[in-house]
Amino acid sequence: MASQNPATSASLTVSAFSTPGTSPHIPTPHCSLPTWRKYLVLATVSWMALVATYSTTSLLPATPEIGAEFNTSVSTLNITNAGFLLAMGFSSFITGPLVEVFGRRKAYNVALVIFLGCSIGTALAPNLGVFVGMRTLSALEGTLFMVVGQTILADIFEPILRGRAVGCFLAATVSGPAIGPIIGGVIVTYTTWRAIYWVQVGMIAAGLIASMLFVPDIRQTSKHQSSSDEKPRSLSMEDIRSLFNPMRLLRPLVYPNVILADIACGLLSTLQYGLLSSIREIINPRFHLTTPLISGLFYIAPGAGFLLGSIVGGQFSDRTVRNYMLKRKGVRLPQDRLNSGLVAMLLVVPGASLTFGWTLKQEVGGMVVPVIMSFVAGAGLMGSFNGLNTYTAEVLPYKRSEVISGKYVIQYIFGAGSTAVIVPAIDAIGVGWAFTILAILVTLAGLIVLLIAKRGLEMQIWVEKSLGKEEDR
């Protein structure tokens, strides 16, 4: 293989392994949906991704008030929030099989109804136990909205438009954690923290109505199924038991390029959740802020960066794919788009993280510098996430749901760890060194992505040769 022309070698390899967008054997029936319907589906799944991630941070400005009512500490509530993120990650082991059994649309709508009921239960919680229980149950549905949403978008949008669609979806998923504290801060300043969850109830109800009207029923296409519109065969009890086997989600991790991409997403999420979880603890004492409303407004900067980075990152990701296709005379490789985020991961985001942490530590630059740096870090993070998220949706197209689900398991483990550790770490070693560590982790993510961009296909082929067969994709 080393002696072959790179373009020819890539073309032959792609054809042999049925990479999406390069092989005529990949069925894409839902690309024929009317354009208006595609964008209504995009709006609906993006809205629910926003609501699901909004629920992870909306209580952050209200933790002192919630702790006072339930007679517990802010640190305890931060640990419960980390548990919420872990529940979201590991929920894929349950929700993924349910999607396969009942179909995406039905499972999606049932999850919406359960999410709605749990949010009502949280708003009415009479004690800490019920509060934590209802939040944990709602977390078990949260990841489904992101996995199914991203999978549907990968099915209905053509490869050269997929990055932009995923960018809009990603903008929602990352705007939620930033919008949550802003809305929560406004609410808890003027009324009770319980109103945060009543607002969430209204947001979920709107998503349920839109889903019932617009989201189509798309089942994952298998290698042995020519169209995802075909009536699915009945599942035996043995089939259902095999779906709930955790190895189903873990098996794609045998591919080094897949697990490395998941780890890179996890490393990026440490800065995302480390920044969001520590803002009130850092900013309030440094600038003598006294109300949840004022400190909540600080989340506008990273939130705006998240939004801009997601949209621009999606467009840049698609442009990168088109450029590589031109170089290879139409051949597309999934890892091409990973090149779009390398500068951000290796230079922009680490630099912004270091500047944010050390200007706060040295008390220089006033409030302007951390505001700007949190915006830059947020934009760079989401530009980096875009290529990785789209790559995980494309790399094994016949195991798309499993790969995306596994990514969220790893990503939320890292996010939960960062949420639980960041404030004690700042107390122990200072904000400067804490954000230095986060900058190092993001740089490591960039080096991992560079490796995948250069050697990802070779890793994948090596595994399949070692297994002695070509995996269904």
Short mmCIF file of C-alpha atoms in Angstrom, two decimals:
data_model
loop_
_atom_site.label_atom_id
_atom_site.label_comp_id
_atom_site.label_asym_id
_atom_site.label_seq_id
_atom_site.Cartn_x
_atom_site.Cartn_y
_atom_site.Cartn_z
CA MET A 1 0.00 0.00 0.00
CA ALA A 2 2.86 2.37 0.74
CA SER A 3 4.02 2.21 -2.87
CA GLN A 4 0.68 3.24 -4.32
CA ASN A 5 -0.29 6.73 -5.28
CA PRO A 6 -2.06 8.22 -2.23
CA ALA A 7 -5.11 9.35 -4.13
CA THR A 8 -5.49 6.00 -5.86
CA SER A 9 -4.90 4.09 -2.66
CA ALA A 10 -7.46 6.18 -0.82
CA SER A 11 -9.97 5.72 -3.61
CA LEU A 12 -9.58 1.95 -3.62
CA THR A 13 -9.77 1.77 0.15
CA VAL A 14 -12.83 3.94 0.37
CA SER A 15 -14.63 1.94 -2.25
CA ALA A 16 -13.79 -1.30 -0.51
CA PHE A 17 -14.93 -0.13 2.87
CA SER A 18 -18.07 1.72 1.73
CA THR A 19 -17.32 5.10 3.21
CA PRO A 20 -20.41 7.32 3.10
CA GLY A 21 -20.52 9.80 0.30
CA THR A 22 -18.03 7.89 -1.86
CA SER A 23 -19.72 4.58 -2.53
CA PRO A 24 -22.96 4.15 -4.52
CA HIS A 25 -23.88 1.18 -2.34
CA ILE A 26 -24.75 3.30 0.71
CA PRO A 27 -28.53 3.84 0.61
CA THR A 28 -29.55 7.40 1.37
CA PRO A 29 -33.34 7.44 0.82
CA HIS A 30 -34.03 10.25 3.28
CA CYS A 31 -31.76 12.65 1.42
CA SER A 32 -34.83 12.96 -0.86
CA LEU A 33 -36.94 14.58 1.86
CA PRO A 34 -38.15 18.05 0.82
CA THR A 35 -35.70 20.75 1.84
CA TRP A 36 -38.27 22.52 4.02
CA ARG A 37 -38.93 19.26 5.89
CA LYS A 38 -35.21 18.68 6.47
CA TYR A 39 -34.80 22.08 8.06
CA LEU A 40 -37.89 21.64 10.25
CA VAL A 41 -36.42 18.34 11.43
CA LEU A 42 -33.10 20.12 12.04
CA ALA A 43 -34.86 22.85 14.05
CA THR A 44 -36.80 20.30 16.13
CA VAL A 45 -33.91 18.01 17.05
CA SER A 46 -31.66 21.03 17.68
CA TRP A 47 -34.26 22.56 20.00
CA MET A 48 -34.47 19.42 22.11
CA ALA A 49 -30.68 19.11 22.23
CA LEU A 50 -30.63 22.67 23.56
CA VAL A 51 -33.25 21.86 26.21
CA ALA A 52 -31.44 18.67 27.29
CA THR A 53 -28.12 20.46 27.74
CA TYR A 54 -29.80 23.54 29.23
CA SER A 55 -31.02 21.29 32.02
CA THR A 56 -27.42 20.40 32.95
CA THR A 57 -26.48 23.95 34.02
CA SER A 58 -29.66 25.98 34.58
CA LEU A 59 -29.48 25.40 38.34
CA LEU A 60 -25.85 26.58 38.74
CA PRO A 61 -26.75 30.19 39.70
CA ALA A 62 -29.41 28.84 42.07
CA THR A 63 -27.28 26.32 43.98
CA PRO A 64 -27.00 28.47 47.13
CA GLU A 65 -30.79 28.95 47.19
CA ILE A 66 -31.48 25.25 46.52
CA GLY A 67 -28.93 24.25 49.15
CA ALA A 68 -30.52 26.56 51.71
CA GLU A 69 -33.99 25.15 51.07
CA PHE A 70 -32.85 21.52 51.23
CA ASN A 71 -30.28 22.13 54.00
CA THR A 72 -27.25 20.98 51.99
CA SER A 73 -24.02 22.51 50.66
CA VAL A 74 -23.15 23.91 47.24
CA SER A 75 -20.36 21.33 46.91
CA THR A 76 -22.88 18.54 47.43
CA LEU A 77 -25.10 19.99 44.72
CA ASN A 78 -22.14 20.23 42.34
CA ILE A 79 -21.45 16.54 42.94
CA THR A 80 -25.09 15.73 42.19
CA ASN A 81 -24.75 17.72 38.97
CA ALA A 82 -21.72 15.60 38.07
CA GLY A 83 -23.87 12.55 38.75
CA PHE A 84 -26.49 14.02 36.41
CA LEU A 85 -23.88 14.18 33.63
CA LEU A 86 -22.76 10.60 34.33
CA ALA A 87 -26.38 9.43 34.12
CA MET A 88 -26.69 11.19 30.75
CA GLY A 89 -23.59 9.41 29.49
CA PHE A 90 -24.45 5.90 30.65
CA SER A 91 -28.10 6.24 29.60
CA SER A 92 -26.98 5.24 26.09
CA PHE A 93 -26.74 1.63 27.27
CA ILE A 94 -30.52 1.73 27.86
CA THR A 95 -31.92 4.22 25.38
CA GLY A 96 -29.93 2.92 22.38
CA PRO A 97 -31.54 -0.54 22.45
CA LEU A 98 -34.98 1.00 23.03
CA VAL A 99 -34.53 3.06 19.88
CA GLU A 100 -33.71 -0.12 17.94
CA VAL A 101 -36.74 -1.95 19.34
CA PHE A 102 -39.37 0.77 18.95
CA GLY A 103 -37.92 2.95 16.20
CA ARG A 104 -36.42 6.40 16.49
CA ARG A 105 -39.59 8.47 16.28
CA LYS A 106 -41.56 6.50 18.86
CA ALA A 107 -38.62 6.27 21.28
CA TYR A 108 -37.89 9.98 20.81
CA ASN A 109 -41.46 11.00 21.62
CA VAL A 110 -41.75 8.64 24.61
CA ALA A 111 -38.49 10.09 25.96
CA LEU A 112 -39.96 13.57 25.56
CA VAL A 113 -43.01 12.59 27.62
CA ILE A 114 -40.83 11.09 30.39
CA PHE A 115 -38.55 14.14 30.35
CA LEU A 116 -41.62 16.34 30.68
CA GLY A 117 -42.91 14.35 33.67
CA CYS A 118 -39.54 14.33 35.43
CA SER A 119 -39.18 18.09 34.98
CA ILE A 120 -42.59 18.58 36.59
CA GLY A 121 -41.49 16.28 39.42
CA THR A 122 -38.28 18.31 39.93
CA ALA A 123 -40.25 21.56 40.07
CA LEU A 124 -42.52 20.08 42.76
CA ALA A 125 -39.77 18.22 44.71
CA PRO A 126 -40.48 18.42 48.48
CA ASN A 127 -36.98 17.30 49.55
CA LEU A 128 -33.44 16.68 48.29
CA GLY A 129 -34.03 12.98 47.64
CA VAL A 130 -36.94 13.60 45.28
CA PHE A 131 -35.06 16.48 43.66
CA VAL A 132 -32.00 14.33 42.89
CA GLY A 133 -34.15 11.36 41.85
CA MET A 134 -36.23 13.34 39.37
CA ARG A 135 -33.14 15.01 37.89
CA THR A 136 -31.39 11.65 37.51
CA LEU A 137 -34.42 10.13 35.76
CA SER A 138 -34.57 13.09 33.40
CA ALA A 139 -30.86 12.65 32.66
CA LEU A 140 -31.54 9.12 31.43
CA GLU A 141 -33.46 10.61 28.49
CA GLY A 142 -31.13 13.53 27.81
CA THR A 143 -28.52 11.75 25.70
CA LEU A 144 -31.18 10.12 23.51
CA PHE A 145 -32.10 13.52 22.10
CA MET A 146 -28.49 14.12 21.05
CA VAL A 147 -27.74 10.63 19.74
CA VAL A 148 -30.99 10.25 17.79
CA GLY A 149 -30.92 13.86 16.64
CA GLN A 150 -27.37 13.64 15.28
CA THR A 151 -28.09 10.25 13.70
CA ILE A 152 -31.19 11.57 11.92
CA LEU A 153 -29.25 14.54 10.56
CA ALA A 154 -26.54 12.22 9.24
CA ASP A 155 -29.28 10.25 7.46
CA ILE A 156 -31.16 13.12 5.82
CA PHE A 157 -28.36 15.55 4.88
CA GLU A 158 -25.89 14.90 2.07
CA PRO A 159 -22.21 14.68 3.11
CA ILE A 160 -21.23 18.08 1.67
CA LEU A 161 -24.04 19.74 3.71
CA ARG A 162 -23.79 17.50 6.75
CA GLY A 163 -21.13 19.53 8.54
CA ARG A 164 -23.27 22.68 8.39
CA ALA A 165 -26.34 20.81 9.67
CA VAL A 166 -24.33 19.23 12.47
CA GLY A 167 -22.88 22.68 13.17
CA CYS A 168 -26.38 24.08 13.75
CA PHE A 169 -27.23 21.06 15.91
CA LEU A 170 -23.98 21.44 17.82
CA ALA A 171 -24.72 25.15 18.29
CA ALA A 172 -27.86 24.10 20.15
CA THR A 173 -26.12 21.46 22.26
CA VAL A 174 -23.44 23.90 23.39
CA SER A 175 -25.69 26.94 23.71
CA GLY A 176 -27.83 25.06 26.23
CA PRO A 177 -25.14 24.88 28.94
CA ALA A 178 -24.37 28.58 28.43
CA ILE A 179 -27.99 29.80 28.24
CA GLY A 180 -29.02 27.74 31.29
CA PRO A 181 -27.14 29.84 33.89
CA ILE A 182 -28.28 33.11 32.27
CA ILE A 183 -31.96 32.16 32.43
CA GLY A 184 -31.48 30.53 35.83
CA GLY A 185 -29.79 33.67 37.17
CA VAL A 186 -32.62 35.92 36.00
CA ILE A 187 -35.26 33.60 37.42
CA VAL A 188 -33.69 33.03 40.83
CA THR A 189 -33.06 36.79 41.24
CA TYR A 190 -36.75 37.64 40.88
CA THR A 191 -38.60 34.49 41.92
CA THR A 192 -38.07 30.95 43.23
CA TRP A 193 -35.62 28.42 41.76
CA ARG A 194 -38.57 26.13 41.03
CA ALA A 195 -39.60 28.43 38.19
CA ILE A 196 -36.42 27.31 36.37
CA TYR A 197 -38.00 23.90 35.94
CA TRP A 198 -41.42 25.25 35.00
CA VAL A 199 -39.73 27.12 32.15
CA GLN A 200 -38.07 23.82 31.20
CA VAL A 201 -41.48 22.13 31.19
CA GLY A 202 -42.73 24.66 28.61
CA MET A 203 -39.62 24.16 26.46
CA ILE A 204 -40.09 20.38 26.45
CA ALA A 205 -43.79 20.67 25.60
CA ALA A 206 -42.94 22.79 22.56
CA GLY A 207 -40.39 20.18 21.46
CA LEU A 208 -42.90 17.36 21.88
CA ILE A 209 -45.43 19.10 19.63
CA ALA A 210 -42.81 19.81 16.96
CA SER A 211 -41.50 16.24 17.09
CA MET A 212 -44.93 14.74 16.61
CA LEU A 213 -45.50 16.99 13.60
CA PHE A 214 -42.18 16.89 11.77
CA VAL A 215 -39.72 14.16 12.82
CA PRO A 216 -39.90 11.15 10.45
CA ASP A 217 -39.57 7.53 11.51
CA ILE A 218 -36.10 6.52 10.33
CA ARG A 219 -34.57 3.23 11.36
CA GLN A 220 -30.83 2.62 11.16
CA THR A 221 -29.93 1.10 7.82
CA SER A 222 -27.96 -2.09 8.08
CA LYS A 223 -25.65 -3.60 5.51
CA HIS A 224 -28.27 -6.20 4.75
CA GLN A 225 -31.19 -3.78 4.43
CA SER A 226 -31.49 -1.80 1.24
CA SER A 227 -33.76 0.93 2.52
CA SER A 228 -34.50 2.42 5.90
CA ASP A 229 -38.12 2.74 4.82
CA GLU A 230 -38.54 -1.03 4.79
CA LYS A 231 -40.79 -2.53 7.41
CA PRO A 232 -38.51 -3.84 10.19
CA ARG A 233 -38.57 -7.51 10.94
CA SER A 234 -40.02 -8.68 14.25
CA LEU A 235 -37.47 -9.02 17.00
CA SER A 236 -37.21 -12.19 19.05
CA MET A 237 -36.43 -12.12 22.76
CA GLU A 238 -32.89 -13.21 21.90
CA ASP A 239 -32.57 -10.24 19.54
CA ILE A 240 -33.78 -7.87 22.23
CA ARG A 241 -31.41 -9.33 24.83
CA SER A 242 -28.51 -8.88 22.42
CA LEU A 243 -29.47 -5.24 21.92
CA PHE A 244 -29.13 -4.62 25.66
CA ASN A 245 -25.69 -6.24 25.73
CA PRO A 246 -23.33 -3.38 26.72
CA MET A 247 -20.70 -4.78 24.35
CA ARG A 248 -22.85 -3.51 21.51
CA LEU A 249 -21.82 0.05 22.34
CA LEU A 250 -18.31 -0.87 23.44
CA ARG A 251 -17.43 -3.01 20.41
CA PRO A 252 -16.76 -0.05 18.04
CA LEU A 253 -14.13 1.12 20.53
CA VAL A 254 -11.87 -1.65 19.21
CA TYR A 255 -11.09 0.78 16.40
CA PRO A 256 -8.27 3.07 17.62
CA ASN A 257 -9.52 5.96 15.49
CA VAL A 258 -12.96 5.72 17.12
CA ILE A 259 -11.83 5.55 20.75
CA LEU A 260 -9.22 8.26 20.17
CA ALA A 261 -11.89 10.56 18.70
CA ASP A 262 -14.10 9.86 21.73
CA ILE A 263 -11.25 10.64 24.12
CA ALA A 264 -10.53 13.88 22.24
CA CYS A 265 -14.17 14.91 22.69
CA GLY A 266 -13.87 14.09 26.39
CA LEU A 267 -10.72 16.18 26.77
CA LEU A 268 -12.42 19.15 25.09
CA SER A 269 -15.44 18.79 27.39
CA THR A 270 -13.21 19.14 30.47
CA LEU A 271 -12.61 22.79 29.56
CA GLN A 272 -16.23 23.34 28.52
CA TYR A 273 -17.68 22.12 31.83
CA GLY A 274 -14.74 23.32 33.90
CA LEU A 275 -15.35 26.86 32.66
CA LEU A 276 -19.14 26.76 33.08
CA SER A 277 -19.08 25.09 36.50
CA SER A 278 -16.58 27.50 38.04
CA ILE A 279 -17.68 30.91 36.76
CA ARG A 280 -19.71 31.91 39.81
CA GLU A 281 -17.01 30.71 42.21
CA ILE A 282 -14.29 32.60 40.30
CA ILE A 283 -16.00 35.75 39.11
CA ASN A 284 -18.15 36.71 42.11
CA PRO A 285 -15.33 37.12 44.67
CA ARG A 286 -12.86 38.54 42.12
CA PHE A 287 -15.20 41.34 40.98
CA HIS A 288 -17.38 41.54 44.11
CA LEU A 289 -20.60 40.47 42.37
CA THR A 290 -23.45 39.86 44.76
CA THR A 291 -26.47 38.57 42.78
CA PRO A 292 -27.08 35.49 40.62
CA LEU A 293 -28.35 37.81 37.87
CA ILE A 294 -25.06 39.69 37.46
CA SER A 295 -22.84 36.62 37.61
CA GLY A 296 -25.27 34.79 35.33
CA LEU A 297 -24.76 37.45 32.66
CA PHE A 298 -21.08 36.47 32.51
CA TYR A 299 -22.18 33.26 30.76
CA ILE A 300 -23.17 35.34 27.72
CA ALA A 301 -19.51 35.53 26.62
CA PRO A 302 -18.76 31.77 26.43
CA GLY A 303 -22.31 31.17 25.18
CA ALA A 304 -21.83 33.58 22.28
CA GLY A 305 -18.49 31.92 21.55
CA PHE A 306 -20.13 28.48 21.57
CA LEU A 307 -22.77 29.67 19.12
CA LEU A 308 -20.38 31.40 16.74
CA GLY A 309 -17.86 28.56 16.83
CA SER A 310 -20.51 25.94 16.08
CA ILE A 311 -21.92 27.75 13.04
CA VAL A 312 -18.61 28.93 11.58
CA GLY A 313 -16.98 25.61 12.46
CA GLY A 314 -19.66 23.73 10.52
CA GLN A 315 -19.13 25.85 7.43
CA PHE A 316 -15.34 25.56 7.69
CA SER A 317 -15.66 21.80 8.20
CA ASP A 318 -17.69 21.43 4.98
CA ARG A 319 -15.25 23.67 3.08
CA THR A 320 -12.36 21.52 4.28
CA VAL A 321 -14.13 18.40 3.01
CA ARG A 322 -14.74 20.00 -0.40
CA ASN A 323 -11.10 21.07 -0.67
CA TYR A 324 -9.86 17.55 0.04
CA MET A 325 -12.37 16.10 -2.43
CA LEU A 326 -10.98 18.41 -5.13
CA LYS A 327 -7.45 17.26 -4.34
CA ARG A 328 -8.50 13.60 -4.66
CA LYS A 329 -10.78 14.10 -7.67
CA GLY A 330 -14.02 13.47 -5.79
CA VAL A 331 -12.86 10.93 -3.18
CA ARG A 332 -13.93 11.82 0.36
CA LEU A 333 -12.54 10.41 3.61
CA PRO A 334 -14.35 11.01 6.93
CA GLN A 335 -11.17 12.17 8.67
CA ASP A 336 -10.64 15.00 6.18
CA ARG A 337 -12.90 17.32 8.18
CA LEU A 338 -10.83 16.81 11.33
CA ASN A 339 -8.20 19.11 9.84
CA SER A 340 -10.62 22.02 10.21
CA GLY A 341 -10.20 22.17 14.02
CA LEU A 342 -6.48 21.63 14.46
CA VAL A 343 -5.42 25.28 14.74
CA ALA A 344 -8.12 25.93 17.33
CA MET A 345 -7.18 22.91 19.47
CA LEU A 346 -3.43 23.37 19.29
CA LEU A 347 -3.18 27.17 19.54
CA VAL A 348 -6.36 29.21 20.00
CA VAL A 349 -8.14 27.37 22.82
CA PRO A 350 -5.06 26.59 24.96
CA GLY A 351 -3.92 30.21 24.62
CA ALA A 352 -7.32 31.54 25.64
CA SER A 353 -7.50 29.14 28.60
CA LEU A 354 -4.06 30.16 29.86
CA THR A 355 -4.82 33.86 29.49
CA PHE A 356 -8.19 33.46 31.23
CA GLY A 357 -6.72 31.62 34.21
CA TRP A 358 -3.58 33.64 34.79
CA THR A 359 -5.10 37.13 34.34
CA LEU A 360 -7.66 36.18 36.98
CA LYS A 361 -4.91 34.75 39.20
CA GLN A 362 -2.71 37.86 38.87
CA GLU A 363 -5.73 40.20 38.97
CA VAL A 364 -4.79 42.05 35.80
CA GLY A 365 -6.89 43.11 32.82
CA GLY A 366 -10.07 43.76 34.79
CA MET A 367 -13.24 42.00 33.66
CA VAL A 368 -12.62 42.66 29.96
CA VAL A 369 -9.85 40.07 29.50
CA PRO A 370 -11.65 37.06 31.03
CA VAL A 371 -14.82 37.99 29.11
CA ILE A 372 -12.93 38.08 25.81
CA MET A 373 -10.92 34.95 26.57
CA SER A 374 -14.00 32.95 27.57
CA PHE A 375 -15.59 33.99 24.25
CA VAL A 376 -12.50 32.96 22.28
CA ALA A 377 -12.20 29.66 24.16
CA GLY A 378 -15.88 28.91 23.59
CA ALA A 379 -15.66 29.65 19.86
CA GLY A 380 -12.51 27.57 19.46
CA LEU A 381 -13.95 24.66 21.43
CA MET A 382 -17.05 24.42 19.31
CA GLY A 383 -15.14 24.81 16.07
CA SER A 384 -13.09 21.83 17.26
CA PHE A 385 -16.10 19.80 18.37
CA ASN A 386 -17.82 20.16 15.00
CA GLY A 387 -15.35 18.11 13.01
CA LEU A 388 -15.13 15.45 15.73
CA ASN A 389 -18.88 15.09 16.11
CA THR A 390 -19.43 14.79 12.36
CA TYR A 391 -16.53 12.35 12.07
CA THR A 392 -18.06 10.01 14.67
CA ALA A 393 -21.33 10.08 12.70
CA GLU A 394 -19.54 9.12 9.47
CA VAL A 395 -16.65 6.83 10.33
CA LEU A 396 -18.73 3.62 10.69
CA PRO A 397 -22.01 4.48 8.93
CA TYR A 398 -23.67 1.10 9.60
CA LYS A 399 -22.88 1.45 13.32
CA ARG A 400 -23.64 5.15 13.48
CA SER A 401 -25.89 5.06 16.56
CA GLU A 402 -23.50 2.84 18.50
CA VAL A 403 -20.48 5.05 17.72
CA ILE A 404 -22.30 8.28 18.62
CA SER A 405 -23.69 6.72 21.82
CA GLY A 406 -20.25 5.51 22.87
CA LYS A 407 -18.85 8.98 22.25
CA TYR A 408 -21.36 10.53 24.64
CA VAL A 409 -20.56 7.94 27.32
CA ILE A 410 -16.90 8.94 27.26
CA GLN A 411 -17.57 12.64 26.75
CA TYR A 412 -19.89 12.90 29.76
CA ILE A 413 -17.53 10.89 31.97
CA PHE A 414 -14.89 13.56 31.33
CA GLY A 415 -17.46 16.36 31.71
CA ALA A 416 -18.71 14.94 35.01
CA GLY A 417 -15.18 14.63 36.34
CA SER A 418 -14.42 18.23 35.42
CA THR A 419 -17.66 19.46 37.01
CA ALA A 420 -16.91 17.69 40.29
CA VAL A 421 -13.20 18.56 40.47
CA ILE A 422 -12.82 22.09 39.09
CA VAL A 423 -13.87 24.12 42.15
CA PRO A 424 -11.83 22.03 44.67
CA ALA A 425 -8.88 22.22 42.24
CA ILE A 426 -9.11 26.01 42.05
CA ASP A 427 -9.28 26.17 45.84
CA ALA A 428 -6.23 23.90 46.14
CA ILE A 429 -3.85 25.12 43.40
CA GLY A 430 -5.39 28.38 42.19
CA VAL A 431 -7.28 29.38 39.06
CA GLY A 432 -4.10 29.89 37.03
CA TRP A 433 -2.77 26.37 37.42
CA ALA A 434 -6.25 24.83 37.16
CA PHE A 435 -6.78 26.38 33.73
CA THR A 436 -3.23 25.52 32.74
CA ILE A 437 -4.12 21.86 33.26
CA LEU A 438 -7.25 22.34 31.16
CA ALA A 439 -5.16 23.98 28.42
CA ILE A 440 -2.79 20.99 28.42
CA LEU A 441 -5.74 18.59 28.07
CA VAL A 442 -7.09 20.54 25.08
CA THR A 443 -3.63 20.50 23.47
CA LEU A 444 -3.51 16.74 23.98
CA ALA A 445 -6.90 16.51 22.24
CA GLY A 446 -5.45 18.43 19.30
CA LEU A 447 -2.49 16.05 19.02
CA ILE A 448 -4.89 13.08 19.09
CA VAL A 449 -7.00 14.60 16.32
CA LEU A 450 -3.89 15.29 14.25
CA LEU A 451 -2.97 11.61 14.57
CA ILE A 452 -6.46 10.51 13.47
CA ALA A 453 -6.45 12.94 10.53
CA LYS A 454 -3.14 11.50 9.32
CA ARG A 455 -3.45 7.82 10.26
CA GLY A 456 -7.12 7.16 11.07
CA LEU A 457 -7.93 5.15 7.95
CA GLU A 458 -4.80 3.02 8.38
CA MET A 459 -5.84 2.28 12.00
CA GLN A 460 -9.29 1.23 10.84
CA ILE A 461 -7.97 -1.05 8.07
CA TRP A 462 -5.44 -2.61 10.45
CA VAL A 463 -8.20 -3.55 12.92
CA GLU A 464 -10.37 -5.07 10.21
CA LYS A 465 -7.47 -7.10 8.88
CA SER A 466 -6.73 -8.27 12.43
CA LEU A 467 -10.35 -9.30 12.87
CA GLY A 468 -10.14 -11.21 9.62
CA LYS A 469 -13.28 -9.68 8.19
CA GLU A 470 -14.79 -6.44 7.02
CA GLU A 471 -17.09 -5.01 9.66
CA ASP A 472 -20.65 -4.01 8.77
CA ARG A 473 -20.67 -0.23 8.44
#
